[in-house]
mmCIF file of C-alpha atoms and ligand atoms in Angstrom:
data_model
loop_
_atom_site.group_PDB
_atom_site.id
_atom_site.type_symbol
_atom_site.label_atom_id
_atom_site.label_comp_id
_atom_site.label_asym_id
_atom_site.label_seq_id
_atom_site.Cartn_x
_atom_site.Cartn_y
_atom_site.Cartn_z
ATOM 1 C CA MET A 1 -10.456 3.766 -2.359
ATOM 2 C CA ASP A 2 -13.994 3.109 -3.102
ATOM 3 C CA SER A 3 -15.373 -0.425 -3.195
ATOM 4 C CA ASP A 4 -16.651 0.096 -6.601
ATOM 5 C CA ALA A 5 -13.217 1.367 -7.713
ATOM 6 C CA ALA A 6 -14.679 4.669 -9.047
ATOM 7 C CA ASP A 7 -11.503 6.406 -8.282
ATOM 8 C CA VAL A 8 -9.551 3.919 -10.033
ATOM 9 C CA HIS A 9 -11.579 4.275 -13.250
ATOM 10 C CA ALA A 10 -11.229 8.062 -12.940
ATOM 11 C CA GLY A 11 -7.545 7.736 -12.658
ATOM 12 C CA LEU A 12 -7.335 5.390 -15.555
ATOM 13 C CA ARG A 13 -9.621 7.732 -17.687
ATOM 14 C CA SER A 14 -7.150 10.610 -16.993
ATOM 15 C CA LEU A 15 -4.410 8.460 -18.493
ATOM 16 C CA GLY A 16 -6.536 7.739 -21.559
ATOM 17 C CA ALA A 17 -6.837 4.145 -20.447
ATOM 18 C CA ASP A 18 -9.696 1.773 -19.738
ATOM 19 C CA ALA A 19 -10.024 -0.614 -16.759
ATOM 20 C CA ARG A 20 -10.411 -3.538 -19.178
ATOM 21 C CA GLU A 21 -6.844 -3.121 -20.130
ATOM 22 C CA VAL A 22 -5.708 -3.828 -16.647
ATOM 23 C CA ARG A 23 -3.645 -7.049 -16.627
ATOM 24 C CA ALA A 24 -2.406 -7.166 -13.043
ATOM 25 C CA ILE A 25 -3.270 -5.671 -9.680
ATOM 26 C CA LEU A 26 -0.348 -5.244 -7.267
ATOM 27 C CA LEU A 27 -1.497 -4.629 -3.735
ATOM 28 C CA THR A 28 0.847 -3.168 -1.091
ATOM 29 C CA HIS A 29 -1.319 -4.164 1.917
ATOM 30 C CA TRP A 30 -4.916 -4.817 2.947
ATOM 31 C CA HIS A 31 -5.929 -1.405 4.366
ATOM 32 C CA ASN A 32 -9.243 -0.245 2.795
ATOM 33 C CA ASP A 33 -7.801 2.966 1.391
ATOM 34 C CA HIS A 34 -5.437 0.867 -0.742
ATOM 35 C CA ALA A 35 -7.437 -2.296 -1.583
ATOM 36 C CA ALA A 36 -11.163 -1.712 -1.336
ATOM 37 C CA GLY A 37 -11.703 -1.500 -5.163
ATOM 38 C CA ALA A 38 -9.451 -4.468 -6.022
ATOM 39 C CA HIS A 39 -12.415 -6.868 -5.932
ATOM 40 C CA SER A 40 -14.246 -4.805 -8.493
ATOM 41 C CA ILE A 41 -11.412 -4.289 -10.854
ATOM 42 C CA GLN A 42 -10.529 -8.002 -10.659
ATOM 43 C CA ALA A 43 -14.109 -9.084 -11.431
ATOM 44 C CA LEU A 44 -14.234 -6.655 -14.381
ATOM 45 C CA THR A 45 -10.893 -7.696 -15.860
ATOM 46 C CA ASN A 46 -9.914 -11.069 -14.566
ATOM 47 C CA ALA A 47 -6.544 -9.432 -13.852
ATOM 48 C CA SER A 48 -4.096 -11.364 -11.800
ATOM 49 C CA VAL A 49 -3.935 -10.157 -8.062
ATOM 50 C CA TYR A 50 -0.804 -10.116 -6.118
ATOM 51 C CA TYR A 51 -0.136 -9.502 -2.321
ATOM 52 C CA HIS A 52 1.705 -11.052 0.672
ATOM 53 C CA ARG A 53 0.331 -14.126 2.412
ATOM 54 C CA ALA A 54 0.692 -12.375 5.881
ATOM 55 C CA ASP A 55 -2.189 -9.966 4.872
ATOM 56 C CA GLU A 56 -4.275 -12.550 3.344
ATOM 57 C CA PRO A 57 -6.830 -13.029 6.290
ATOM 58 C CA TYR A 58 -7.676 -9.326 5.908
ATOM 59 C CA PHE A 59 -7.946 -9.313 2.147
ATOM 60 C CA THR A 60 -10.292 -12.268 2.229
ATOM 61 C CA GLY A 61 -12.248 -11.161 5.296
ATOM 62 C CA ARG A 62 -11.420 -14.461 7.197
ATOM 63 C CA GLY A 63 -9.537 -12.569 9.789
ATOM 64 C CA GLY A 64 -12.059 -9.806 10.019
ATOM 65 C CA ALA A 65 -14.097 -8.477 12.962
ATOM 66 C CA THR A 66 -17.391 -9.855 13.954
ATOM 67 C CA GLY A 67 -20.191 -8.561 16.178
ATOM 68 C CA ALA A 68 -20.328 -4.928 17.225
ATOM 69 C CA ARG A 69 -17.107 -3.945 15.505
ATOM 70 C CA ARG A 70 -18.323 -5.324 12.144
ATOM 71 C CA TRP A 71 -21.720 -3.738 12.686
ATOM 72 C CA VAL A 72 -20.073 -0.268 13.318
ATOM 73 C CA SER A 73 -17.774 -0.729 10.390
ATOM 74 C CA ASP A 74 -20.635 -1.506 7.996
ATOM 75 C CA LEU A 75 -22.378 1.717 9.076
ATOM 76 C CA ILE A 76 -19.386 3.933 8.255
ATOM 77 C CA PRO A 77 -19.643 5.518 4.710
ATOM 78 C CA GLU A 78 -16.846 5.257 2.235
ATOM 79 C CA TRP A 79 -15.873 8.831 2.399
ATOM 80 C CA GLY A 80 -12.457 10.464 2.752
ATOM 81 C CA VAL A 81 -10.492 9.355 5.716
ATOM 82 C CA LEU A 82 -13.456 7.407 7.007
ATOM 83 C CA VAL A 83 -12.579 4.776 4.346
ATOM 84 C CA LEU A 84 -9.498 3.712 6.420
ATOM 85 C CA ALA A 85 -11.522 3.710 9.663
ATOM 86 C CA LYS A 86 -14.073 1.550 8.156
ATOM 87 C CA GLY A 87 -11.441 -1.033 7.097
ATOM 88 C CA LEU A 88 -9.563 -0.865 10.520
ATOM 89 C CA LEU A 89 -12.699 -1.303 12.545
ATOM 90 C CA GLY A 90 -13.782 -4.161 10.322
ATOM 91 C CA GLU A 91 -10.250 -5.505 10.012
ATOM 92 C CA SER A 92 -10.768 -6.333 6.350
ATOM 93 C CA THR A 93 -11.499 -4.930 2.949
ATOM 94 C CA PRO A 94 -15.354 -4.799 2.487
ATOM 95 C CA ARG A 95 -15.222 -6.933 -0.571
ATOM 96 C CA ALA A 96 -12.901 -9.895 -0.332
ATOM 97 C CA VAL A 97 -10.188 -10.325 -3.002
ATOM 98 C CA SER A 98 -8.213 -13.559 -3.500
ATOM 99 C CA ALA A 99 -4.569 -13.590 -4.557
ATOM 100 C CA THR A 100 -3.497 -15.306 -7.804
ATOM 101 C CA GLN A 101 -0.162 -15.462 -6.341
ATOM 102 C CA PHE A 102 1.271 -14.577 -2.880
ATOM 103 C CA VAL A 103 4.370 -12.518 -3.393
ATOM 104 C CA ARG A 104 7.660 -12.774 -1.599
ATOM 105 C CA ASP A 105 10.818 -10.598 -1.282
ATOM 106 C CA GLY A 106 12.790 -10.595 -4.587
ATOM 107 C CA ASP A 107 10.008 -11.792 -6.675
ATOM 108 C CA VAL A 108 9.931 -10.153 -10.017
ATOM 109 C CA LEU A 109 6.335 -9.459 -11.422
ATOM 110 C CA LEU A 110 5.411 -8.757 -15.087
ATOM 111 C CA ASP A 111 9.301 -8.677 -15.918
ATOM 112 C CA ASP A 112 9.858 -5.270 -14.243
ATOM 113 C CA PHE A 113 8.316 -5.014 -10.752
ATOM 114 C CA VAL A 114 10.636 -6.280 -7.924
ATOM 115 C CA VAL A 115 8.736 -7.165 -4.717
ATOM 116 C CA VAL A 116 10.311 -5.723 -1.631
ATOM 117 C CA GLU A 117 8.835 -6.933 1.691
ATOM 118 C CA THR A 118 8.377 -3.954 3.923
ATOM 119 C CA PRO A 119 6.433 -5.174 6.966
ATOM 120 C CA GLY A 120 5.682 -2.830 9.919
ATOM 121 C CA HIS A 121 2.731 -0.726 8.681
ATOM 122 C CA THR A 122 0.918 -4.146 8.390
ATOM 123 C CA ALA A 123 2.496 -7.601 8.753
ATOM 124 C CA GLY A 124 2.340 -8.389 5.096
ATOM 125 C CA HIS A 125 3.147 -4.944 3.620
ATOM 126 C CA VAL A 126 5.187 -4.965 0.454
ATOM 127 C CA SER A 127 6.582 -2.243 -1.920
ATOM 128 C CA TYR A 128 7.066 -2.648 -5.586
ATOM 129 C CA PHE A 129 10.223 -1.350 -7.351
ATOM 130 C CA TYR A 130 9.702 -0.580 -10.996
ATOM 131 C CA LYS A 131 13.113 -1.241 -12.481
ATOM 132 C CA PRO A 132 12.865 0.652 -15.856
ATOM 133 C CA ASP A 133 12.270 3.994 -14.105
ATOM 134 C CA GLN A 134 13.765 3.205 -10.775
ATOM 135 C CA ALA A 135 10.378 4.088 -9.329
ATOM 136 C CA LEU A 136 9.438 2.917 -5.839
ATOM 137 C CA PHE A 137 5.671 2.180 -5.178
ATOM 138 C CA ALA A 138 5.938 2.346 -1.374
ATOM 139 C CA GLY A 139 2.282 2.170 -0.218
ATOM 140 C CA ASP A 140 2.344 3.132 3.410
ATOM 141 C CA ALA A 141 5.865 2.101 4.191
ATOM 142 C CA LEU A 142 6.762 5.760 4.071
ATOM 143 C CA ALA A 143 5.249 9.091 3.462
ATOM 144 C CA VAL A 144 6.184 12.063 1.340
ATOM 145 C CA ILE A 145 5.247 15.507 2.684
ATOM 146 C CA GLY A 146 6.383 18.801 1.135
ATOM 147 C CA GLY A 147 9.018 17.174 -1.005
ATOM 148 C CA ARG A 148 10.510 15.304 1.945
ATOM 149 C CA VAL A 149 10.467 11.656 2.830
ATOM 150 C CA ARG A 150 8.958 11.028 6.277
ATOM 151 C CA PHE A 151 7.760 8.355 8.525
ATOM 152 C CA MET A 152 4.155 7.400 8.545
ATOM 153 C CA ALA A 153 2.186 8.486 11.452
ATOM 154 C CA ARG A 154 2.929 6.315 14.539
ATOM 155 C CA PRO A 155 -0.683 5.442 15.402
ATOM 156 C CA VAL A 156 -1.265 3.797 12.046
ATOM 157 C CA THR A 157 2.041 1.781 12.291
ATOM 158 C CA LEU A 158 1.581 -1.736 13.775
ATOM 159 C CA ASP A 159 5.261 -2.445 14.543
ATOM 160 C CA LEU A 160 7.564 0.674 14.719
ATOM 161 C CA PRO A 161 11.016 -1.011 14.787
ATOM 162 C CA THR A 162 10.087 -3.377 11.913
ATOM 163 C CA ALA A 163 8.631 -0.467 9.902
ATOM 164 C CA ARG A 164 11.877 1.569 10.548
ATOM 165 C CA ALA A 165 13.925 -1.285 9.178
ATOM 166 C CA SER A 166 11.716 -1.554 6.149
ATOM 167 C CA MET A 167 12.185 2.110 5.437
ATOM 168 C CA GLU A 168 15.979 1.718 5.545
ATOM 169 C CA LYS A 169 15.761 -1.239 3.200
ATOM 170 C CA ILE A 170 13.585 0.719 0.574
ATOM 171 C CA LEU A 171 15.649 3.882 0.831
ATOM 172 C CA ALA A 172 18.788 1.927 0.202
ATOM 173 C CA LEU A 173 17.319 1.176 -3.295
ATOM 174 C CA GLN A 174 18.008 4.843 -4.098
ATOM 175 C CA PRO A 175 14.856 5.290 -6.190
ATOM 176 C CA GLN A 176 14.648 8.119 -8.662
ATOM 177 C CA ILE A 177 10.871 8.344 -8.195
ATOM 178 C CA VAL A 178 9.084 7.702 -5.004
ATOM 179 C CA CYS A 179 5.298 7.023 -5.166
ATOM 180 C CA PRO A 180 3.822 6.930 -1.646
ATOM 181 C CA GLY A 181 0.337 5.699 -0.996
ATOM 182 C CA HIS A 182 -0.784 9.209 0.033
ATOM 183 C CA ARG A 183 -0.203 12.732 -1.400
ATOM 184 C CA GLU A 184 1.933 13.450 -4.478
ATOM 185 C CA PRO A 185 4.750 11.445 -5.856
ATOM 186 C CA LEU A 186 8.245 12.644 -5.533
ATOM 187 C CA VAL A 187 9.798 13.008 -8.879
ATOM 188 C CA ILE A 188 12.323 15.834 -8.476
ATOM 189 C CA GLY A 189 15.084 15.382 -6.006
ATOM 190 C CA ALA A 190 13.920 11.958 -4.871
ATOM 191 C CA ALA A 191 17.438 10.545 -4.519
ATOM 192 C CA ALA A 192 18.496 13.475 -2.311
ATOM 193 C CA ALA A 193 15.353 13.296 -0.232
ATOM 194 C CA CYS A 194 15.793 9.538 0.341
ATOM 195 C CA GLY A 195 19.434 10.188 1.266
ATOM 196 C CA LEU A 196 18.403 12.695 4.016
ATOM 197 C CA MET A 197 15.857 10.247 5.494
ATOM 198 C CA ARG A 198 18.508 7.409 5.416
ATOM 199 C CA ASP A 199 20.841 9.568 7.393
ATOM 200 C CA HIS A 200 18.083 10.455 9.869
ATOM 201 C CA ILE A 201 17.281 6.830 10.435
ATOM 202 C CA ALA A 202 20.881 5.680 10.592
ATOM 203 C CA ALA A 203 21.467 8.324 13.377
ATOM 204 C CA GLY A 204 18.685 6.771 15.357
ATOM 205 C CA GLY A 205 16.456 9.766 14.382
ATOM 206 C CA HIS A 206 13.248 10.656 16.231
ATOM 207 C CA TRP A 207 9.861 9.380 14.873
ATOM 208 C CA PRO A 208 7.365 12.049 15.497
ATOM 209 C CA LEU A 209 3.737 11.047 16.497
ATOM 210 C CA LEU A 210 2.363 12.154 13.124
ATOM 211 C CA GLY A 211 5.277 10.976 11.119
HETATM 212 ZN ZN1 ZN B 301 -2.291 1.577 5.308
HETATM 213 ZN ZN1 ZN B 302 -2.940 4.383 3.442
#
């Protein structure tokens, strides 16, 4: 995600929508590739911003890096996968965004979005379950690759056992649509794909290095 939210604007345009119609910004976790444009959209729209308190120091920059790490982070351009590297090095989103409300497990936002705490990838990672369509917005709590539900890569997972438990938790929701933070959403055969991954985890299945 770009700090100026250019990609969000492009996405909204493709839906025939305008950023000024945005009422709420639901953030899964602080990583740059998911949150860098939040400040820009919030400033434009005055939309409410939701995230978990445990990620707050990174969203606001208060827990961010200083000195050499910050200097290197500031030098990295916002381009492709470098966007994530930039955030990880700086340990914060480049433009701070404050929460209107910290979310907790079981909160229901905007009548239809259930907050599901899914720590592991980051300490404050949450997923959002959109009840009307049984659609899971999983952020980086899981990956979808080639129509299959997979683990995220191990090197970008802060706490592996916790992340594994979080995956079990969201797969148990039996979503009909899975929207991961990366790659394409899973809209056909999602229930079966989630079932396969649940079985894998329940059997103590291996977590490959790259997910
Ligand atoms: Zn992430
Ligand atoms: Zn990500």
